[in-house]
Amino acid sequence: MMITVLVIALAVCAVTLFYLAVRSRIKQSGQSIRPVNLKAFRTLMDRGDEYFLKERLPRSKFTKLKRQRIRVTARYVGRIAGNASAVLHMGEAARLSPAPEVAQTAVQVMELATHIRLQCLLAMTKLAVEYALPSLQLTPAMLVPKYQVLRENVSRLGNLQRGNVTPLAAGI
Amino acid sequence: MLYAGFMSFSTVIHEVWFLGLVLQVLLAVVLMVRGMWKKFPIFTTYTLFSLLETAVLYAVFRNQVLYTYFYVIGESVLYILGLALVYEIFIHLFAAQPALRKMAGMVFRVVVFLLVLLAGAVLYLKAPLIAPHGSGGISALLIVEESARLLQVGLIMFLFLFSSAFGLHWRQHVFGITLGLGIATVVELVAVTVALHAGPTLVKVLNLAHVASFDFSIMIWLGYLALPERVTNRADVPHRAQLEQWNQAVTELISR
């Protein structure tokens, strides 16, 4: 009977997943590049600020504040992940460009975007752990340099194509 | 439709079943007319075989022996085709993602291995349930089908989870095929799992749900395949000024 309950639970999870996939696809159809303030993102990740708050604030208040900071950081990471996903989608068309340089740059951009998605997954996991245990210090610090390289490459792709991708590079 | 042997079909089930046959003919026509068979050869084979199976079962459903015989053969072939179809979806999904293909392939193999273990465990743990049942053959078949569907549902779930983790864009046709297959397989999994413990009335309900869900899946396939693929609207990319306004708003929200 236990196995039956588990199988039914799995089926319910599958149906929920299908529903989320349909919803996500509808959202994706209107997906666009959204700006990310990297300066603010870096400030949020600054451990110096965190040490300062930890020394000045009572433990309970610090915990509450840190969790707030993590929530905001997670939103930034989510936005970067969304932008990387949009770049992947837009890169699909550019990858098939008859101009070899455009196609090559598109492949590079897509590879980097994939890498950033993976980094975002790791960063989100780390943030989740820190949210659960605020005394821990795990920061997605490795995300910023990669994202900057993505910006540069997308900008290069935009210049090569001289088309609609230019606002994309400016956007991210 | 496994339970046809020990239950009388109500008119509703019969009509829903017939509707499925009509819908499958329609789907086959769409696949041929739109030249989809070139792009999705396994899905086309799956659809055509499913149509053939439904037609044969519909013709022999009054003969219990023949019905069970054709059902077992038909479902076995359809199951193998279903697994091949999941692989076809996998190929389409990662065709435009050269960076992900290798990793996805590796994870896919690991997931297949784990799911085979899980299916084997279900088969092993549920084996004792075969003996106390009156119709031992039917219950054995239900348990085998449950394990098999578990593997299929797991693989479809993997495709959705992996693509969601990497924010992959599903093309309309591939998404429709996967969604339809997913819904049909999940309902089938629930039906065969519950049927083992259910009484005749619940079995009737499950039977109807199974047939209706397959019809619903065909409608999904028809809807997604008949409509032309939507082109990405590049006009959606916002202007820099607008982006800066949003940026400022978010920054204010964060720094307040």
Coordinates of C-alpha atoms in Angstrom, one line a residue:
Chain A
M1 CA 0.0 0.0 0.0
M2 CA 2.9 2.3 0.8
I3 CA 4.3 1.9 -2.7
T4 CA 0.9 2.7 -4.2
V5 CA 0.8 5.9 -2.2
L6 CA 4.3 6.8 -3.3
V7 CA 3.4 6.1 -7.0
I8 CA 0.2 8.3 -6.7
A9 CA 2.3 11.0 -5.0
L10 CA 4.7 10.9 -7.9
A11 CA 1.8 11.1 -10.4
V12 CA 0.5 14.2 -8.6
C13 CA 4.1 15.7 -8.7
A14 CA 4.1 15.0 -12.5
V15 CA 0.8 16.7 -13.1
T16 CA 2.0 19.7 -11.1
L17 CA 5.2 19.8 -13.1
F18 CA 3.1 19.7 -16.4
Y19 CA 1.0 22.6 -15.1
L20 CA 4.1 24.6 -14.2
A21 CA 5.7 23.8 -17.6
V22 CA 2.6 25.1 -19.4
R23 CA 2.6 28.3 -17.3
S24 CA 6.4 28.8 -17.7
R25 CA 6.1 28.4 -21.5
I26 CA 3.3 31.0 -21.6
K27 CA 5.5 33.3 -19.6
Q28 CA 8.6 32.5 -21.7
S29 CA 6.8 33.6 -24.9
G30 CA 6.8 37.1 -23.6
Q31 CA 10.3 36.8 -22.1
S32 CA 12.6 39.7 -22.4
I33 CA 15.9 40.8 -21.1
R34 CA 15.5 42.6 -17.8
P35 CA 18.2 44.8 -16.4
V36 CA 20.5 43.7 -13.5
N37 CA 22.2 46.2 -11.3
L38 CA 25.5 44.6 -10.8
K39 CA 26.7 47.3 -8.4
A40 CA 23.8 46.6 -6.1
F41 CA 24.2 42.9 -6.5
R42 CA 27.9 43.2 -5.4
T43 CA 26.9 45.3 -2.4
L44 CA 24.4 42.7 -1.3
M45 CA 27.1 40.1 -1.5
D46 CA 29.6 42.2 0.4
R47 CA 30.8 40.2 3.4
G48 CA 32.2 43.4 5.0
D49 CA 28.7 44.8 5.3
E50 CA 27.6 41.5 6.8
Y51 CA 30.4 41.5 9.4
F52 CA 29.5 45.0 10.3
L53 CA 25.9 44.1 10.8
K54 CA 26.8 41.0 12.7
E55 CA 28.9 42.9 15.2
R56 CA 26.4 45.7 15.7
L57 CA 23.0 43.9 15.8
P58 CA 21.5 41.4 18.2
R59 CA 21.6 37.9 16.8
S60 CA 17.9 37.6 16.1
K61 CA 17.8 40.9 14.3
F62 CA 20.9 40.1 12.3
T63 CA 19.3 36.7 11.3
K64 CA 16.2 38.4 10.1
L65 CA 18.1 41.0 8.2
K66 CA 20.4 38.5 6.6
R67 CA 17.4 36.5 5.4
Q68 CA 16.0 39.6 3.9
R69 CA 19.3 40.3 2.0
I70 CA 19.3 36.7 0.8
R71 CA 15.8 37.0 -0.5
V72 CA 16.8 40.1 -2.5
T73 CA 20.0 38.5 -3.7
A74 CA 18.0 35.5 -4.8
R75 CA 15.8 37.8 -6.9
Y76 CA 18.9 39.1 -8.6
V77 CA 20.2 35.7 -9.2
G78 CA 16.8 34.7 -10.6
R79 CA 16.9 37.7 -12.9
I80 CA 20.4 36.8 -14.2
A81 CA 19.1 33.2 -14.8
G82 CA 16.1 34.6 -16.7
N83 CA 18.4 36.8 -18.8
A84 CA 20.7 33.8 -19.5
S85 CA 17.6 31.8 -20.6
A86 CA 16.5 34.6 -22.9
V87 CA 19.9 34.8 -24.4
L88 CA 19.8 31.0 -25.0
H89 CA 16.5 31.4 -26.8
M90 CA 17.7 34.3 -28.9
G91 CA 21.0 32.6 -29.7
E92 CA 19.1 29.7 -31.3
A93 CA 18.3 31.8 -34.3
A94 CA 21.7 33.5 -34.5
R95 CA 23.4 30.1 -34.3
L96 CA 22.0 29.3 -37.7
S97 CA 23.2 32.6 -39.3
P98 CA 24.9 32.2 -42.7
A99 CA 27.7 34.4 -41.5
P100 CA 30.2 32.1 -39.8
E101 CA 31.4 34.7 -37.4
V102 CA 27.9 35.5 -36.2
A103 CA 27.1 31.8 -35.8
Q104 CA 30.4 31.2 -33.9
T105 CA 29.8 34.1 -31.5
A106 CA 26.3 32.9 -31.0
V107 CA 27.6 29.4 -30.0
Q108 CA 30.1 31.0 -27.6
V109 CA 27.3 33.2 -26.1
M110 CA 25.0 30.2 -25.7
E111 CA 27.8 28.2 -24.0
L112 CA 28.4 31.0 -21.6
A113 CA 24.7 31.4 -20.9
T114 CA 24.4 27.7 -20.2
H115 CA 27.3 28.0 -17.8
I116 CA 25.7 30.9 -16.0
R117 CA 22.4 28.9 -15.7
L118 CA 24.4 26.2 -14.0
Q119 CA 26.2 28.8 -11.8
C120 CA 22.8 30.2 -10.9
L121 CA 21.6 26.8 -9.8
L122 CA 24.6 26.5 -7.6
A123 CA 24.2 30.0 -6.3
M124 CA 20.5 29.4 -5.5
T125 CA 21.4 26.2 -3.6
K126 CA 24.0 28.1 -1.6
L127 CA 21.5 30.9 -0.9
A128 CA 19.0 28.4 0.3
V129 CA 21.5 26.8 2.7
E130 CA 22.5 30.3 4.0
Y131 CA 18.8 31.1 4.4
A132 CA 18.3 28.0 6.5
L133 CA 21.5 28.6 8.5
P134 CA 22.2 32.3 8.5
S135 CA 25.4 31.9 10.5
L136 CA 27.0 30.2 7.4
Q137 CA 28.7 32.4 4.8
L138 CA 28.4 31.0 1.3
T139 CA 28.2 33.7 -1.4
P140 CA 27.6 33.3 -5.1
A141 CA 30.6 35.5 -5.7
M142 CA 31.8 33.6 -8.8
L143 CA 28.6 34.6 -10.7
V144 CA 29.6 38.3 -11.4
P145 CA 32.7 37.8 -13.5
K146 CA 31.0 35.2 -15.7
Y147 CA 27.9 37.4 -16.2
Q148 CA 30.2 40.3 -17.2
V149 CA 31.9 38.1 -19.9
L150 CA 28.4 37.2 -21.1
R151 CA 27.5 40.9 -21.4
E152 CA 30.6 41.5 -23.5
N153 CA 30.0 38.5 -25.8
V154 CA 26.3 39.4 -26.3
S155 CA 27.4 42.9 -27.1
R156 CA 29.9 41.5 -29.6
L157 CA 27.2 39.4 -31.2
G158 CA 24.9 42.4 -31.4
N159 CA 27.6 44.4 -33.2
L160 CA 28.2 41.5 -35.7
Q161 CA 24.5 41.1 -36.4
R162 CA 23.8 44.9 -36.4
G163 CA 20.2 43.9 -35.9
N164 CA 17.7 43.6 -33.1
V165 CA 20.2 42.1 -30.7
T166 CA 21.8 45.4 -29.9
P167 CA 19.2 46.5 -27.4
L168 CA 19.6 43.1 -25.8
A169 CA 23.3 43.8 -25.0
A170 CA 22.5 47.2 -23.8
G171 CA 19.7 45.8 -21.6
I172 CA 21.8 43.3 -19.7
Chain B
M1 CA -8.9 -0.7 -21.8
L2 CA -7.5 -3.7 -20.0
Y3 CA -10.6 -4.2 -17.8
A4 CA -12.9 -4.9 -20.8
G5 CA -12.9 -8.6 -20.0
F6 CA -14.5 -8.3 -16.6
M7 CA -16.7 -5.3 -16.9
S8 CA -19.5 -4.2 -19.2
F9 CA -18.8 -1.0 -21.1
S10 CA -21.3 1.7 -20.5
T11 CA -22.4 3.7 -23.5
V12 CA -20.4 6.7 -22.3
I13 CA -17.1 4.7 -22.3
H14 CA -17.9 3.3 -25.7
E15 CA -18.6 6.7 -27.2
V16 CA -15.5 8.3 -25.6
W17 CA -13.5 5.4 -27.0
F18 CA -15.0 5.9 -30.5
L19 CA -14.3 9.6 -30.3
G20 CA -10.6 8.7 -29.6
L21 CA -10.6 6.6 -32.8
V22 CA -11.9 9.6 -34.8
L23 CA -9.4 11.9 -33.2
Q24 CA -6.5 9.6 -34.0
V25 CA -7.6 9.5 -37.7
L26 CA -7.6 13.3 -37.6
L27 CA -4.2 13.4 -36.0
A28 CA -2.7 11.0 -38.6
V29 CA -4.1 13.2 -41.4
V30 CA -2.6 16.3 -39.8
L31 CA 0.8 14.5 -39.4
M32 CA 0.8 13.5 -43.1
V33 CA -0.6 16.7 -44.6
R34 CA 1.8 18.9 -42.6
G35 CA 4.7 16.7 -43.3
M36 CA 5.4 16.2 -39.6
W37 CA 6.3 12.5 -40.2
K38 CA 9.7 13.7 -41.5
K39 CA 10.4 15.8 -38.4
F40 CA 8.9 13.3 -35.9
P41 CA 9.2 9.8 -37.4
I42 CA 8.8 8.0 -34.0
F43 CA 5.8 10.1 -33.0
T44 CA 4.2 9.4 -36.3
T45 CA 4.8 5.7 -35.9
Y46 CA 3.5 5.8 -32.4
T47 CA 0.3 7.6 -33.6
L48 CA -0.3 5.2 -36.5
F49 CA 0.3 2.2 -34.4
S50 CA -2.0 3.5 -31.6
L51 CA -4.7 4.1 -34.3
L52 CA -4.2 0.5 -35.5
E53 CA -4.4 -0.9 -32.0
T54 CA -7.5 1.1 -31.1
A55 CA -9.2 0.1 -34.3
V56 CA -8.4 -3.6 -33.8
L57 CA -9.4 -3.5 -30.1
Y58 CA -12.6 -1.7 -31.0
A59 CA -13.4 -4.4 -33.5
V60 CA -12.8 -7.4 -31.1
F61 CA -13.8 -6.0 -27.8
R62 CA -16.7 -8.4 -27.4
N63 CA -14.3 -11.4 -27.6
Q64 CA -12.5 -11.4 -24.2
V65 CA -9.6 -13.7 -25.3
L66 CA -8.9 -11.9 -28.5
Y67 CA -9.2 -8.6 -26.8
T68 CA -6.7 -9.5 -24.0
Y69 CA -4.3 -11.0 -26.6
F70 CA -4.3 -7.9 -28.9
Y71 CA -4.2 -5.6 -25.9
V72 CA -1.0 -7.1 -24.4
I73 CA 0.7 -7.1 -27.8
G74 CA -0.5 -3.6 -28.7
E75 CA 0.4 -2.1 -25.4
S76 CA 3.8 -3.7 -25.3
V77 CA 4.7 -2.3 -28.8
L78 CA 3.2 1.1 -27.8
Y79 CA 5.3 1.1 -24.6
I80 CA 8.5 0.6 -26.5
L81 CA 7.5 3.2 -29.0
G82 CA 6.7 5.5 -26.1
L83 CA 10.2 5.2 -24.7
A84 CA 11.6 5.8 -28.2
L85 CA 9.4 8.8 -28.4
V86 CA 10.8 10.2 -25.2
Y87 CA 14.3 9.9 -26.7
E88 CA 13.1 11.6 -29.9
I89 CA 11.8 14.5 -27.7
F90 CA 15.2 14.6 -25.9
I91 CA 17.0 14.9 -29.2
H92 CA 14.8 17.7 -30.4
L93 CA 15.0 19.5 -27.1
F94 CA 18.8 19.6 -27.0
A95 CA 19.4 20.0 -30.7
A96 CA 19.9 23.7 -30.4
Q97 CA 21.9 23.4 -27.2
P98 CA 25.4 22.0 -28.1
A99 CA 26.8 23.1 -24.7
L100 CA 24.2 21.1 -22.8
R101 CA 23.8 18.1 -24.9
K102 CA 26.7 16.1 -23.5
M103 CA 25.8 16.8 -19.9
A104 CA 22.1 16.2 -20.5
G105 CA 22.9 12.9 -22.2
M106 CA 25.0 11.8 -19.2
V107 CA 22.2 12.8 -16.7
F108 CA 19.6 11.1 -18.9
R109 CA 21.5 7.8 -18.7
V110 CA 21.8 8.1 -14.9
V111 CA 18.1 8.9 -14.6
V112 CA 17.2 5.9 -16.8
F113 CA 19.4 3.6 -14.6
L114 CA 17.7 4.9 -11.4
L115 CA 14.2 4.6 -12.8
V116 CA 14.9 1.1 -14.0
L117 CA 16.0 0.3 -10.4
L118 CA 12.8 2.0 -9.1
A119 CA 10.6 0.1 -11.5
G120 CA 12.3 -3.1 -10.6
A121 CA 11.8 -2.4 -6.9
V122 CA 8.0 -1.8 -7.5
L123 CA 7.8 -5.0 -9.4
Y124 CA 9.5 -6.9 -6.7
L125 CA 7.6 -5.4 -3.8
K126 CA 4.2 -5.7 -5.5
A127 CA 4.8 -9.3 -6.7
P128 CA 3.1 -10.8 -3.5
L129 CA -0.1 -9.0 -4.5
I130 CA -0.6 -11.3 -7.5
A131 CA -1.5 -14.4 -5.6
P132 CA -4.5 -13.4 -3.5
H133 CA -6.2 -11.9 -6.6
G134 CA -8.8 -14.0 -8.3
S135 CA -7.6 -13.1 -11.8
G136 CA -3.8 -13.6 -11.3
G137 CA -2.9 -12.9 -14.9
I138 CA -4.7 -9.5 -14.9
S139 CA -3.1 -8.4 -11.6
A140 CA 0.4 -9.5 -12.8
L141 CA -0.2 -7.5 -16.0
L142 CA -1.2 -4.4 -14.0
I143 CA 1.9 -4.6 -11.8
V144 CA 4.2 -4.9 -14.9
E145 CA 2.4 -2.0 -16.5
E146 CA 2.7 0.1 -13.3
S147 CA 6.5 -0.5 -13.3
A148 CA 6.8 0.3 -17.0
R149 CA 4.7 3.5 -16.8
L150 CA 6.7 4.6 -13.7
L151 CA 9.8 4.6 -15.9
Q152 CA 8.1 6.5 -18.7
V153 CA 6.6 9.1 -16.3
G154 CA 10.0 9.5 -14.6
L155 CA 11.7 10.2 -18.0
I156 CA 9.1 12.8 -19.0
M157 CA 9.4 14.5 -15.6
F158 CA 13.2 14.5 -16.1
L159 CA 12.8 16.3 -19.4
F160 CA 10.6 19.0 -17.9
L161 CA 12.8 19.4 -14.8
F162 CA 16.1 19.6 -16.7
S163 CA 14.7 22.1 -19.2
S164 CA 13.3 24.2 -16.4
A165 CA 16.6 24.2 -14.5
F166 CA 18.4 25.5 -17.6
G167 CA 15.6 27.7 -18.8
L168 CA 15.4 25.9 -22.1
H169 CA 12.9 27.1 -24.7
W170 CA 10.5 24.4 -25.8
R171 CA 9.5 24.5 -29.4
Q172 CA 5.7 24.4 -29.8
H173 CA 5.4 21.0 -31.5
V174 CA 7.9 19.3 -29.2
F175 CA 6.2 20.8 -26.1
G176 CA 2.7 19.6 -27.3
I177 CA 3.9 16.1 -28.0
T178 CA 5.6 15.9 -24.6
L179 CA 2.6 17.3 -22.7
G180 CA 0.2 15.0 -24.4
L181 CA 2.3 12.0 -23.8
G182 CA 2.9 13.0 -20.2
I183 CA -0.8 13.4 -19.4
A184 CA -1.8 10.1 -21.1
T185 CA 1.1 8.3 -19.3
V186 CA 0.4 9.8 -15.8
V187 CA -3.3 8.9 -16.0
E188 CA -2.4 5.4 -17.2
L189 CA 0.0 5.0 -14.3
V190 CA -2.6 6.1 -11.8
A191 CA -5.2 3.8 -13.4
V192 CA -3.1 0.7 -13.3
T193 CA -1.9 1.5 -9.8
V194 CA -5.3 2.1 -8.3
A195 CA -7.0 -0.7 -10.3
L196 CA -5.1 -3.3 -8.4
H197 CA -6.8 -2.3 -5.2
A198 CA -10.1 -1.1 -6.6
G199 CA -13.6 -2.7 -6.8
P200 CA -15.5 -3.1 -10.0
T201 CA -17.2 0.3 -9.8
L202 CA -14.0 2.2 -9.3
V203 CA -12.4 0.2 -12.1
K204 CA -15.2 1.5 -14.4
V205 CA -14.4 5.1 -13.4
L206 CA -10.7 4.5 -14.0
N207 CA -11.4 3.0 -17.3
L208 CA -13.4 6.0 -18.4
A209 CA -10.7 8.4 -17.0
H210 CA -8.1 6.4 -18.9
V211 CA -9.9 6.6 -22.3
A212 CA -10.9 10.2 -21.7
S213 CA -7.4 11.3 -20.9
F214 CA -6.0 9.7 -24.0
D215 CA -8.6 11.5 -26.0
F216 CA -7.6 14.7 -24.2
S217 CA -3.9 14.0 -25.1
I218 CA -4.8 13.5 -28.8
M219 CA -6.6 16.9 -28.6
I220 CA -3.4 18.5 -27.2
W221 CA -1.4 16.9 -30.0
L222 CA -3.8 18.1 -32.6
G223 CA -3.9 21.6 -31.1
Y224 CA -0.1 22.0 -30.9
L225 CA 0.7 20.3 -34.2
A226 CA -2.1 21.8 -36.4
L227 CA -1.2 25.4 -35.4
P228 CA 1.8 27.0 -37.0
E229 CA 4.8 27.5 -34.8
R230 CA 4.9 30.9 -33.2
V231 CA 7.9 33.1 -34.2
T232 CA 9.7 34.9 -31.4
N233 CA 8.7 38.5 -31.3
R234 CA 11.9 40.5 -31.1
A235 CA 9.8 43.7 -30.6
D236 CA 9.4 42.5 -27.0
V237 CA 13.0 43.5 -26.2
P238 CA 12.5 46.7 -24.3
H239 CA 14.2 50.0 -25.1
R240 CA 17.1 51.2 -23.0
A241 CA 15.1 54.1 -21.4
Q242 CA 12.4 51.7 -20.2
L243 CA 15.0 49.4 -18.9
E244 CA 16.7 52.2 -16.9
Q245 CA 13.3 53.2 -15.4
W246 CA 12.7 49.6 -14.2
N247 CA 16.3 49.4 -13.0
Q248 CA 15.9 52.6 -11.0
A249 CA 12.7 51.3 -9.4
V250 CA 14.2 48.1 -8.4
T251 CA 17.3 49.8 -7.0
E252 CA 15.1 52.2 -5.0
L253 CA 13.2 49.2 -3.7
I254 CA 16.4 47.5 -2.6
S255 CA 18.1 50.5 -1.1
R256 CA 15.1 51.9 0.8

